[in-house]
Coordinates of C-alpha atoms in Angstrom, one line a residue:
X279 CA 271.5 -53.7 39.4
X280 CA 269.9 -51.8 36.8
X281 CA 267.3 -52.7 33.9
X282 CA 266.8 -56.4 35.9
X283 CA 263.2 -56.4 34.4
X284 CA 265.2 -56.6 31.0
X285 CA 266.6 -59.7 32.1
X286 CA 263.7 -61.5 31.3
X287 CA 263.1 -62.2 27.7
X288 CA 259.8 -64.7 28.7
X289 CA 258.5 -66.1 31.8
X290 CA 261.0 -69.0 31.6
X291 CA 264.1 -67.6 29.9
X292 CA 266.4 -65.0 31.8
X293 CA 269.9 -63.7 30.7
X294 CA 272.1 -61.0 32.1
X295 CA 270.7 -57.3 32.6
X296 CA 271.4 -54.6 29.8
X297 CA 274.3 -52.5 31.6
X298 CA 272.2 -48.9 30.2
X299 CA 268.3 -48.6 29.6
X300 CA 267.1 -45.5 27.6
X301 CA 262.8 -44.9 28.2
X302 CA 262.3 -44.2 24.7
X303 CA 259.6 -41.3 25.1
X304 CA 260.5 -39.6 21.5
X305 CA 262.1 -40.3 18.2
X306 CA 265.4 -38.3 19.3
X307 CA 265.7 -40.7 21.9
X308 CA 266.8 -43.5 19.8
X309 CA 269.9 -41.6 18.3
X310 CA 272.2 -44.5 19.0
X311 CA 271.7 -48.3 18.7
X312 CA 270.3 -50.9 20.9
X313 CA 268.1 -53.8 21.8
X314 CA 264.5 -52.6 21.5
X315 CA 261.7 -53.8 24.0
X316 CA 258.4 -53.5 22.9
X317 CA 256.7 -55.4 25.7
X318 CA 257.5 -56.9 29.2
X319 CA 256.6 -60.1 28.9
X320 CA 259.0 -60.7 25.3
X321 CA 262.2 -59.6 24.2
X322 CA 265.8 -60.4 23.5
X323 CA 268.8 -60.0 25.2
X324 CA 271.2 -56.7 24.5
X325 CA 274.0 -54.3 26.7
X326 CA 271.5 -51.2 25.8
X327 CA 268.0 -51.7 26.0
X328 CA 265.5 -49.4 24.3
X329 CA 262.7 -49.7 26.5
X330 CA 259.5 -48.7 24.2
X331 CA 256.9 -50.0 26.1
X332 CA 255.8 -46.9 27.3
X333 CA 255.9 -44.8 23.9
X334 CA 252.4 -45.2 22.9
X335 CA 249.7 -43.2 20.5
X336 CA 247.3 -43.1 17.6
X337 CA 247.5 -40.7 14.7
X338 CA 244.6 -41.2 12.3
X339 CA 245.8 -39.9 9.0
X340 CA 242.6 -40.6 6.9
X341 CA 243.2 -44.0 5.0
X342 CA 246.1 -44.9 7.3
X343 CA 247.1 -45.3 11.1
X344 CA 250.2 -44.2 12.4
X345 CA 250.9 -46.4 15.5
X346 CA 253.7 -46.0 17.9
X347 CA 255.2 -49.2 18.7
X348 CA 254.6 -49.5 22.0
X349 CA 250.5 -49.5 21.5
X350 CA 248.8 -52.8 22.1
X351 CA 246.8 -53.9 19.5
X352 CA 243.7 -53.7 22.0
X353 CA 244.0 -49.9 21.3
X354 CA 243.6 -50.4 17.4
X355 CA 240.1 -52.1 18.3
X356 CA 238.1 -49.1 17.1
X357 CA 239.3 -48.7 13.6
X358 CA 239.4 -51.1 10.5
X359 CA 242.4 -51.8 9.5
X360 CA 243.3 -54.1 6.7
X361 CA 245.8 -56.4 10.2
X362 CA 246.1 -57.1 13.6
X363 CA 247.9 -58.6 16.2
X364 CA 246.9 -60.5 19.9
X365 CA 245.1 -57.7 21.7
X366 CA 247.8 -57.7 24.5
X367 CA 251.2 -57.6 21.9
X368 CA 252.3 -53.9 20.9
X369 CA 252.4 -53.3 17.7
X370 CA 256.0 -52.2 17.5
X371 CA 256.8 -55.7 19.1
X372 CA 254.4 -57.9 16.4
X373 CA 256.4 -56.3 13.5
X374 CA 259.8 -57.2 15.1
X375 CA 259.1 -60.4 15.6
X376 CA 257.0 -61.0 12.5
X377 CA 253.9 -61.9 14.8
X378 CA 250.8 -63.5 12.9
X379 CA 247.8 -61.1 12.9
X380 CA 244.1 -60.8 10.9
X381 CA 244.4 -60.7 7.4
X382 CA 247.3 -63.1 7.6
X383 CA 245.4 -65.9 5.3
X384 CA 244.9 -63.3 2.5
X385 CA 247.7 -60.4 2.8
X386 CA 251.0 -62.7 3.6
X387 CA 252.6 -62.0 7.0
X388 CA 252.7 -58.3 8.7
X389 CA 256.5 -57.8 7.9
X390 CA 254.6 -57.2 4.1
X391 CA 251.4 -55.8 5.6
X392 CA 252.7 -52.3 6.8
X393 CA 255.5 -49.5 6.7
X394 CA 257.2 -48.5 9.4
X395 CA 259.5 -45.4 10.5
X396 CA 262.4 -47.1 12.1
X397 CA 266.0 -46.0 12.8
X398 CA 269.1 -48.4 11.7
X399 CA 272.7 -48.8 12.5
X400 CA 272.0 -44.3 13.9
X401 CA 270.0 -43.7 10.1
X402 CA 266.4 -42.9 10.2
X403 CA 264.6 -45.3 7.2
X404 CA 260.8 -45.2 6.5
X405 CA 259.4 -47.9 4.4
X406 CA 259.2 -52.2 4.4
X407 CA 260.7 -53.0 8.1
X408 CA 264.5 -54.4 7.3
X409 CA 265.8 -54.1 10.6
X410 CA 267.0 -51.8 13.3
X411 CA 264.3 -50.4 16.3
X412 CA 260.9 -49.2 15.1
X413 CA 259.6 -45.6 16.0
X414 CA 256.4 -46.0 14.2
X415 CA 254.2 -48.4 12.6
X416 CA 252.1 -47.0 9.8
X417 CA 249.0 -49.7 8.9
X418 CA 246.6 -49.0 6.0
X419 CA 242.6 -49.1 6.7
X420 CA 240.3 -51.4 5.4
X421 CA 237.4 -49.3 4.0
X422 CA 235.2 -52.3 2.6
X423 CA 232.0 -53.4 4.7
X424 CA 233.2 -56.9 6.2
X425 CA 231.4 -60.2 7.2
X426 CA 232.4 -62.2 10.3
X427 CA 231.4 -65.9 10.4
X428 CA 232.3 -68.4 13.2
X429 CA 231.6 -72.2 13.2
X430 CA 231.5 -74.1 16.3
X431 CA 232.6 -78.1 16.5
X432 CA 235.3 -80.3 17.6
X433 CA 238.7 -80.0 16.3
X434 CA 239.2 -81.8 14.5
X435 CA 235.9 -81.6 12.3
X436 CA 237.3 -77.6 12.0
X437 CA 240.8 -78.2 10.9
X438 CA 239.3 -80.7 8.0
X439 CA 237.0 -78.1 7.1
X440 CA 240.3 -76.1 6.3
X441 CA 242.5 -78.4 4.8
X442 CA 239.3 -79.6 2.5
X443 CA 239.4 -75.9 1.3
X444 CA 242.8 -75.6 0.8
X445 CA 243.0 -79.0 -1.4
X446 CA 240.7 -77.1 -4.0
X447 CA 242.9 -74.4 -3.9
X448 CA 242.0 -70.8 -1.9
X449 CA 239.3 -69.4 -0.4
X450 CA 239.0 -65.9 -1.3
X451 CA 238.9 -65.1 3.2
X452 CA 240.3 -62.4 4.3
X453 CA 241.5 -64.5 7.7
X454 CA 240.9 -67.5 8.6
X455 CA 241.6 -68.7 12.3
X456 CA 240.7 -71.7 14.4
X457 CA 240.7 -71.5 17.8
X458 CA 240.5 -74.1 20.7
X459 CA 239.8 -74.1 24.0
X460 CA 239.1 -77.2 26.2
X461 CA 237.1 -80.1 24.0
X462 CA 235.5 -76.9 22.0
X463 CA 236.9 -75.4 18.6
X464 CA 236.0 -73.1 16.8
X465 CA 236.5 -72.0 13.3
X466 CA 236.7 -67.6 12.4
X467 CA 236.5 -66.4 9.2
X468 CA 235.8 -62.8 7.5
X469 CA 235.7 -61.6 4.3
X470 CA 234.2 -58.4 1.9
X471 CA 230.7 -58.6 1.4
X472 CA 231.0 -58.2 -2.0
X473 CA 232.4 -61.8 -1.9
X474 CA 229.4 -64.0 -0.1
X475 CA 228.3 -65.5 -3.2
X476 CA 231.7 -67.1 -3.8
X477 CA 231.4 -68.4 -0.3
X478 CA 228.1 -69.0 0.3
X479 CA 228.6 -72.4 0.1
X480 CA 231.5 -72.7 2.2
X481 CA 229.5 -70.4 5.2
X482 CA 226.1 -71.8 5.0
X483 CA 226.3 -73.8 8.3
X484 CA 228.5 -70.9 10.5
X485 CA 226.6 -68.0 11.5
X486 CA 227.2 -64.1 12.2
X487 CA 229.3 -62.7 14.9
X488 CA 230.8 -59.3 16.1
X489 CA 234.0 -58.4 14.7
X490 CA 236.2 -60.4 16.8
X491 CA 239.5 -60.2 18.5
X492 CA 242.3 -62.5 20.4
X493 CA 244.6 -62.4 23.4
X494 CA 247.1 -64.8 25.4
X495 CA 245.0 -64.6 28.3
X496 CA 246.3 -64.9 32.2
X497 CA 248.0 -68.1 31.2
X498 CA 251.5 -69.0 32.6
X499 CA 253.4 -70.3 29.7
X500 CA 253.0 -68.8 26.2
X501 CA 254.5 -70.6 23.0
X502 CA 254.7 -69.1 19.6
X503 CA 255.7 -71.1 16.3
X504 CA 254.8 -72.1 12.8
X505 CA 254.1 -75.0 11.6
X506 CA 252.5 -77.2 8.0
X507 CA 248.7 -76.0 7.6
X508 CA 248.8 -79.8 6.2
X509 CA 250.7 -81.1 9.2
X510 CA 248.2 -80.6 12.0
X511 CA 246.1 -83.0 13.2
X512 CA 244.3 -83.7 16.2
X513 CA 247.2 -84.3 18.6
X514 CA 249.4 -81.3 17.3
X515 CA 249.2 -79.5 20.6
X516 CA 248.3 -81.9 23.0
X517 CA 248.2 -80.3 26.4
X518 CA 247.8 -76.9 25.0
X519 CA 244.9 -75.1 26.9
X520 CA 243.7 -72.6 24.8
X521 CA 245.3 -72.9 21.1
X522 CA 245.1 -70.3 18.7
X523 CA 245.9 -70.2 15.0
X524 CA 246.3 -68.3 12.2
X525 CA 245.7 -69.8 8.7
X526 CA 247.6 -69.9 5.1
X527 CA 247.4 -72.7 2.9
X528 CA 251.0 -73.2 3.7
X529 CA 251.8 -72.0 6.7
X530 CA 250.0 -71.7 10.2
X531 CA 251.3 -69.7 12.7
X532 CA 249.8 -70.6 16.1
X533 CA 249.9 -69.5 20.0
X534 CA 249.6 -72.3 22.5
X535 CA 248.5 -71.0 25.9
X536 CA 249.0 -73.3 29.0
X537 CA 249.5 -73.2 32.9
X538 CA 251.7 -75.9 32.7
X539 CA 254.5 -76.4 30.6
X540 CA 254.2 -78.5 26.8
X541 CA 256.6 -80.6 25.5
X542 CA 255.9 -80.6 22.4
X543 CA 257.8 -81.4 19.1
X544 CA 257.1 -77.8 17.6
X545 CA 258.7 -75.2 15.9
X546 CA 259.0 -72.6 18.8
X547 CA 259.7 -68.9 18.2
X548 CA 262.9 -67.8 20.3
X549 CA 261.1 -65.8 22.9
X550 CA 258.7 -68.7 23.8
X551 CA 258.7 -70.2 27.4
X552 CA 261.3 -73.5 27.7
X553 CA 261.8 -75.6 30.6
X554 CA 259.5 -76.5 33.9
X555 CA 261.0 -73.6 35.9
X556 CA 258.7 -70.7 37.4
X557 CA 261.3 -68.7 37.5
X558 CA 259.6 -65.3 39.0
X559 CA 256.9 -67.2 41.3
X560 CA 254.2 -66.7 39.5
X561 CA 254.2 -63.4 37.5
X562 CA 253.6 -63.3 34.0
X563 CA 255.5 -60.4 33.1
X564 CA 252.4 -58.5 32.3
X565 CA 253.7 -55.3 33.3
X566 CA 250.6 -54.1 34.5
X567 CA 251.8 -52.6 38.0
X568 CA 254.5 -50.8 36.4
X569 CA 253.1 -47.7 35.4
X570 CA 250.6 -47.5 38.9
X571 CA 253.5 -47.9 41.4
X572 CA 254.7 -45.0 43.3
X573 CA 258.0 -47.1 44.5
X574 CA 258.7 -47.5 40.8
X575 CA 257.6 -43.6 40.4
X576 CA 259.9 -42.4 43.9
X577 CA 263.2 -44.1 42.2
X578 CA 262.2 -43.3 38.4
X579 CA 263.4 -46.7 38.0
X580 CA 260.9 -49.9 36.7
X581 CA 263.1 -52.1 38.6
X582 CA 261.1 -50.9 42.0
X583 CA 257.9 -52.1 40.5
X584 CA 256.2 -55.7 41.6
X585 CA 257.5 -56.7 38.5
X586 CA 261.0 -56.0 38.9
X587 CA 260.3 -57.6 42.9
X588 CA 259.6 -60.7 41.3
X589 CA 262.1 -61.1 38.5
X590 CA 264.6 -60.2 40.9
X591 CA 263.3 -63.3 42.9
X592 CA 266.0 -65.9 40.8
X593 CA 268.5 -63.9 42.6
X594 CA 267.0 -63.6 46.0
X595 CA 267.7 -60.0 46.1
X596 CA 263.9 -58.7 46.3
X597 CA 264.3 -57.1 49.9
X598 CA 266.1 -54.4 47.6
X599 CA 262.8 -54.0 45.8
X600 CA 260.5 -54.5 48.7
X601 CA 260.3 -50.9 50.6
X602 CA 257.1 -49.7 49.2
X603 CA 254.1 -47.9 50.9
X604 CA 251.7 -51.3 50.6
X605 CA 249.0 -49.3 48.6
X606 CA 247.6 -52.2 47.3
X607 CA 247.3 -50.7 43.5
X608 CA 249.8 -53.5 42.5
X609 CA 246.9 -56.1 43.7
X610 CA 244.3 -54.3 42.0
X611 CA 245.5 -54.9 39.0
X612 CA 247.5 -57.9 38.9
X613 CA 245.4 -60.7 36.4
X614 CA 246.8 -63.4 38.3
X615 CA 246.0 -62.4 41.5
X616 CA 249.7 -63.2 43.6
X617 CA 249.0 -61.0 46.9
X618 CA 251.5 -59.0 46.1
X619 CA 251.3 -57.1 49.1
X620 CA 251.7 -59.9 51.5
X621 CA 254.8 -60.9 49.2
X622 CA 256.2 -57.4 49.9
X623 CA 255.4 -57.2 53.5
X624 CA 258.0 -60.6 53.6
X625 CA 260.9 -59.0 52.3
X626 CA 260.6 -55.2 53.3
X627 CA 263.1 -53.8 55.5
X628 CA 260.8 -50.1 56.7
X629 CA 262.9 -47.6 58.7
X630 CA 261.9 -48.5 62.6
X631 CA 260.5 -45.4 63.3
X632 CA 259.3 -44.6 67.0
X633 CA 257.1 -41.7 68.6
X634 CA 259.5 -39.9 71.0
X635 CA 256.5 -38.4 73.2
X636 CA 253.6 -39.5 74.9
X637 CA 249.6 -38.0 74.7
X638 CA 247.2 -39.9 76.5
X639 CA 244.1 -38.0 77.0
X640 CA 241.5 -40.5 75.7
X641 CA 237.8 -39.8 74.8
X642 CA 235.4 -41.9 73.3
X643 CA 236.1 -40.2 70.3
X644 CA 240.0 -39.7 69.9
X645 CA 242.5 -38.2 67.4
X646 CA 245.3 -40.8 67.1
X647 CA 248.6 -40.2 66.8
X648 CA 251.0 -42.6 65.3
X649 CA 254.8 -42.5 63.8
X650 CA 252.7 -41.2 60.5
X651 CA 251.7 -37.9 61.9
X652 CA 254.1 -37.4 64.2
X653 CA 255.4 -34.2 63.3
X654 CA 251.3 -33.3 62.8
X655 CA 250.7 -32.8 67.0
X656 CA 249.9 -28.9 65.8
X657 CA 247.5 -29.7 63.1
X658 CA 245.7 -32.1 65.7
X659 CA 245.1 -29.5 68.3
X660 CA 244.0 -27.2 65.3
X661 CA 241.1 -30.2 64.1
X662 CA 240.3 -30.8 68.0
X663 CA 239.6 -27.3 68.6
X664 CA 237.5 -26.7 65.5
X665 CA 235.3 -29.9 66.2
X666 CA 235.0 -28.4 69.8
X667 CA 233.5 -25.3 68.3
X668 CA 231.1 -27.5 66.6
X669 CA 229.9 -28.8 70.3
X670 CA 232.0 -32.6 69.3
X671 CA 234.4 -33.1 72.1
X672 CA 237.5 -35.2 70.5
X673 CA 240.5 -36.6 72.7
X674 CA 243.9 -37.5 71.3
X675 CA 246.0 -40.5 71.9
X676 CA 249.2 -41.7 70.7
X677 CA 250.1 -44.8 69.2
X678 CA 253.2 -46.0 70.0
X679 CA 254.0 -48.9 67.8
X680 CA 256.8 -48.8 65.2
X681 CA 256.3 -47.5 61.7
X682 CA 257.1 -51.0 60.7
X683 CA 254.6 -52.8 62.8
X684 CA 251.8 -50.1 61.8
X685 CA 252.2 -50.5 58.1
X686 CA 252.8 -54.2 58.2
X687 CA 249.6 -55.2 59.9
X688 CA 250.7 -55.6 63.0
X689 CA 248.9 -56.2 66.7
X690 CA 247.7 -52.6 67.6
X691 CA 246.4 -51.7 71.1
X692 CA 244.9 -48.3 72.3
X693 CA 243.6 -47.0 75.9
X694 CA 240.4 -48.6 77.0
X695 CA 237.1 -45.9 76.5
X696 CA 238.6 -45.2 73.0
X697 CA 235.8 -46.5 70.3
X698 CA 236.2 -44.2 67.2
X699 CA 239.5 -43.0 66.1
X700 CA 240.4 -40.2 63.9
X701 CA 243.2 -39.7 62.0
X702 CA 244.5 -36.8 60.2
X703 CA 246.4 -38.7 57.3
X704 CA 245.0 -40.9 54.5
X705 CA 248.1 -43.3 55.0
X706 CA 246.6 -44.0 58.8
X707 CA 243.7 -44.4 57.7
X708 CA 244.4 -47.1 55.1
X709 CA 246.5 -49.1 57.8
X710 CA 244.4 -49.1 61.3
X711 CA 240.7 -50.1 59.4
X712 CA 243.5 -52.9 58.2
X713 CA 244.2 -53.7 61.5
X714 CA 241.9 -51.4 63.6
X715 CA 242.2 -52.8 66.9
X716 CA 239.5 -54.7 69.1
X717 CA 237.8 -52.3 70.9
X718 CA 237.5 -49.5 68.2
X719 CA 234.2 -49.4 66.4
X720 CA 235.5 -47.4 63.3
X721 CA 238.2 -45.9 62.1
X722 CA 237.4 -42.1 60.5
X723 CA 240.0 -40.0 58.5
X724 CA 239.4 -36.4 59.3
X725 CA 238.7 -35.0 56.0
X726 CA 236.0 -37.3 55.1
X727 CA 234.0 -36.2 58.6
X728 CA 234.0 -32.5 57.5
X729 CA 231.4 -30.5 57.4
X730 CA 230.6 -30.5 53.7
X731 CA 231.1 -27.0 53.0
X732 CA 234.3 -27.5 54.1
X733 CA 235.1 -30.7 51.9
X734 CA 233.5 -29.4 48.7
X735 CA 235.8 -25.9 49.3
X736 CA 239.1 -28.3 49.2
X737 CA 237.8 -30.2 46.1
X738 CA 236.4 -27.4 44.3
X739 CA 240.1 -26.6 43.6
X740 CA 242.9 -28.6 41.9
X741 CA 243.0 -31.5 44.9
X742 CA 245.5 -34.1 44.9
X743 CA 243.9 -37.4 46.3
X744 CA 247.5 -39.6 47.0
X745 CA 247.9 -42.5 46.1
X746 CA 246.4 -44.5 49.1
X747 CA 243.2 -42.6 49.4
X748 CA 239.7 -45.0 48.6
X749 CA 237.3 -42.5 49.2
X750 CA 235.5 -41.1 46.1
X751 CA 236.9 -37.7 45.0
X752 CA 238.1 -36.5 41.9
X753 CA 241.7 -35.5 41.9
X754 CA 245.6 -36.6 40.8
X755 CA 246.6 -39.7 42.7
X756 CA 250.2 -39.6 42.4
X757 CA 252.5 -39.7 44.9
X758 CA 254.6 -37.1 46.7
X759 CA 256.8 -39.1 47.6
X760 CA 256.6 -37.7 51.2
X761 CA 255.6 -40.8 52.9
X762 CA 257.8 -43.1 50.4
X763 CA 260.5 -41.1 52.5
X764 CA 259.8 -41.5 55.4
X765 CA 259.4 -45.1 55.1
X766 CA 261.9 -46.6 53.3
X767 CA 264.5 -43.2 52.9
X768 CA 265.2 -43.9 49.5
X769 CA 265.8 -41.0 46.9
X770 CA 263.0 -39.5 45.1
X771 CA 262.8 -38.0 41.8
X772 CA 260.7 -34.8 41.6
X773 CA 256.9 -35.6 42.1
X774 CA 254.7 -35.0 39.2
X775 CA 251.7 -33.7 41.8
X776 CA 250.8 -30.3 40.4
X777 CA 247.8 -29.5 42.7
X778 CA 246.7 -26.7 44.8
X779 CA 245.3 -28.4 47.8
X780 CA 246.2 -32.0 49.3
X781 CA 243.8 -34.1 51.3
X782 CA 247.4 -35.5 53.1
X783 CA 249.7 -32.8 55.6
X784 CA 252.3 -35.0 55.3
X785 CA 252.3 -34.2 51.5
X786 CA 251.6 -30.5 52.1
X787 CA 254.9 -29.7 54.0
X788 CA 256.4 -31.7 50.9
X789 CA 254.7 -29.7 48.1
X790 CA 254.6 -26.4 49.8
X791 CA 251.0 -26.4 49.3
X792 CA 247.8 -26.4 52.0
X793 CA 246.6 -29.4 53.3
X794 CA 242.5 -29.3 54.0
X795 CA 243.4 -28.7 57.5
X796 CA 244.0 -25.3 56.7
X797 CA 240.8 -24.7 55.0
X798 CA 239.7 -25.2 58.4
X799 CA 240.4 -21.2 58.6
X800 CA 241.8 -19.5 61.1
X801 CA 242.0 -21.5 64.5
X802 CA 243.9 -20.1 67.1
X803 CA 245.7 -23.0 69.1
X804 CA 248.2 -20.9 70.7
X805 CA 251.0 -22.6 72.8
X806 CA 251.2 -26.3 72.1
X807 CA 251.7 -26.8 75.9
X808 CA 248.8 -24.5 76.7
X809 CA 246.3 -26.1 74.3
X810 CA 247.0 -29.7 76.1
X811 CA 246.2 -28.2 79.5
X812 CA 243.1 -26.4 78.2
X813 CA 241.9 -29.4 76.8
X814 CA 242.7 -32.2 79.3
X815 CA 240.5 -29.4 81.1
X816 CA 237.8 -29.7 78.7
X817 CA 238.0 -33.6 78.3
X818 CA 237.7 -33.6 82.3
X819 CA 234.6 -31.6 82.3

């Protein structure tokens, strides 16, 4: 089903998926109306989702920022500007839902704070946000020189400290925010220079700190709300782990940040966890796999991502999600640290492709043949009779185990005699040193044992790497989608590899460009038949 990664609005909440999802990558894309979704991890439910996430950029225009809504705050870091929002919230998405943000104490809440280019009911609109799906964010900079204080003590000591303040009316701040983490608070405050004699008095016990920022962290459950500045007390937000507030002498808007769920008597913003329920075991809806995926690339569809794997969990239908290459960049980057591989491995359903022929003339050193490089037994007699020329004698074996069992980790045996292994592919590489079998010593991929001539000939060019090589090139890393195919058989959109040379055959044939084994030059293996005779003659010598 399409857009299921829309279906969830927070970690807790689900409702039905949008029935059409529009990437929003330009302004013209959002000619007709829909529900706009500014960040994975928050939104609202709607039949059309805008997804924004993705449409993301800076323009400095002198005293002013022009922010597509998609950026995170974290990107804003650099510049001053006169408000912000959690590092990890785009901008576009703080505006919607009229997030707290810097400045809040002394500018009044961001809805106020900034313009915004926005379209509504089809109309384009530039001005105070009233509505509709935002297609820029314009924030004004703050060119005075600013101090940042910070005062550390309990709680409850810090949130008297601001209520005492208040009761004499208000402090000329520019923000004020009290954060809390554990039995530790912690009370932020910044403000013009050209104001510290009017708090001098109010600051002489905090002391200096770098410019300072906030995020929601790695925790499970987030909760947004407002509540009475004059209301809180010590036991507000009992159970809350890390608590974080921004101050007004009437209003506070806070963030409670826990890895289990509060039950709390609060004012909670819509799009706030509810309930007990994990309902996507584990994930936070981060969305940081997304865009580094080449499953999600091959279909051109988020929903192939980890994160549409585990959303699709509630319904048990993640096998449909599953058939990925196990490149491992999802667990590079996941902040939580689920093993999402081992999670995919479960459910995947990999064609069972088998080797339909036999080689079996082992060496010490042997070239390995598996359902990877099956269709590569040319290009192995090519690398066997140019290491021969170098005076390195190389056998070649096959490997006759399914596809499935190769990339799944499975028990792999080889002849006895064989210690080093070479492959031709980086994909076989990245499997057998997984599970490299007993009596093999190392595992060696072909184009990282190259003379280095050779190697720095295929890099000097425009390389592409793949997206399972580790070794330490520079070069594109995107997929070809070559060995998606032959894994799962799933479509593929058109690969954005645009690349003269690829470290991977497999790719090659797919790109209709060289691989490095033809940088090898020319190596004259003659009759495939031939060759193996001449070199089981060799090997027996």
């Amino acid at each position: 089903m399409a857009g299921i990664i829309y279906s969830a609005i927070s970690r807790t909440r689900r409702v039905s998926p949008p029935q059409e999802v529009v990437v929003v990558r330009n302004p013209q894309d959002l000619t007709r109306d829909g529900t706009p979704r500014y960040e994975y991890f928050r939104g609202e439910e709607g039949k059309r989702i805008l997804d924004l996430t993705d449409f993301r950029g800076v323009e400095d225009l002198g005293d002013r920022l022009r922010i597509l809504p998609g950026t995170p705050w974290r990107d804003l870091m650099k510049y001053s500007v006169e408000i912000y929002g959690l590092e990890d919230l785009a901008v576009g998405g703080s505006v919607h839902f009229d997030d707290a943000g810097f400045g809040f104490n002394e500018f009044g809440s961001i809805r106020r704070r900034v313009e915004v280019e926005a379209v509504l009911e089809g109309k384009m609109y530039s001005g105070q946000y009233k509505g509709g799906v935002i297609s820029a964010v314009i924030v004004r900079k703050d060119p005075r020189p600013l101090s940042y204080m910070k005062l550390e003590r309990s709680f409850d000591f810090v949130i008297n400290r601001v209520k005492m303040w208040y009761s004499a009316g208000i402090p000329p701040f520019r923000d004020i925010t009290v954060t809390r983490k554990g039995d530790t608070a912690n009370l932020f405050v910044s403000f013009p220079l050209a104001r510290g004699e009017l708090l001098k008095d109010k600051v002489d016990d905090m002391t200096s700190v770098r410019p300072y920022s906030f995020g929601t962290g790695n925790y499970m459950y987030r909760y947004f709300g407002s509540i009475k500045t004059m209301d809180i007390d010590t036991d507000t937000f009992a159970g809350a782990e890390e608590v974080i507030l921004f101050v007004r002498k009437d209003v506070t808007k806070f963030v409670l940040l826990s890895n289990k769920p509060l039950n709390l008597s609060l004012n909670f913003e819509p799009f706030s966890d509810t309930g007990e329920r994990d309902l996507f075991s584990g994930c936070i809806l981060c969305g940081k796999c997304v865009n580094i995926c080449p499953h999600a690339d091959q279909r051109g569809d988020k929903d192939f991502s980890p994160l549409g794997f585990f959303v699709s969990s509630v319904d048990g239908n993640q096998s449909n999600y599953a058939n990925c290459n196990f490149c491992g960049k999802c667990d590079e980057v996941c902040p939580v640290s689920l093993n999402i591989v081992d999670r995919l491995k479960k459910k995947a359903q990999p064609k069972e492709l088998t080797l339909n022929f036999s080689l079996n003339l082992p060496s010490r050193k042997s070239i390995v043949i598996t359902p990877i490089s099956m269709g590569l037994v040319n290009e192995a007699l090519k690398v066997m009779q140019y290491f021969h020329s170098m005076g390195m004698k190389l056998g070649i074996v096959t490997l006759n185990v399914p596809l499935s069992t190769l990339i799944k980790g499975g028990e792999i045996n080889l002849p006895s005699g064989v210690e080093e292994i070479y492959v031709l592919t980086p994909e076989e590489s990245f499997y057998l040193l997984q599970s490299k079998p007993r009596n093999v010593t190392d595992v060696l991929f072909v184009f990282d044992v190259l003379p280095k001539e050779v190697r720095n000939n295929v890099i000097s060019k425009k390389v592409h790497k793949t997206c399972m090589y580790r070794g330490n090139i520079t070069g594109d890393d995107k997929c070809s989608f070559a060995f998606l195919e032959m894994i799962n058989g799933e479509p593929s959109g058109r690969s954005a590899v645009n690349s003269q040379v690829t470290i991977c055959p497999i790719a090659s044939k797919r790109l209709g460009i060289p691989s490095y084994i033809e940088e090898l030059g020319n190596v004259d293996i003659g009759n495939v038949n031939e060759a193996l005779s001449e070199l089981q003659s060799l090997l027996k010598k």
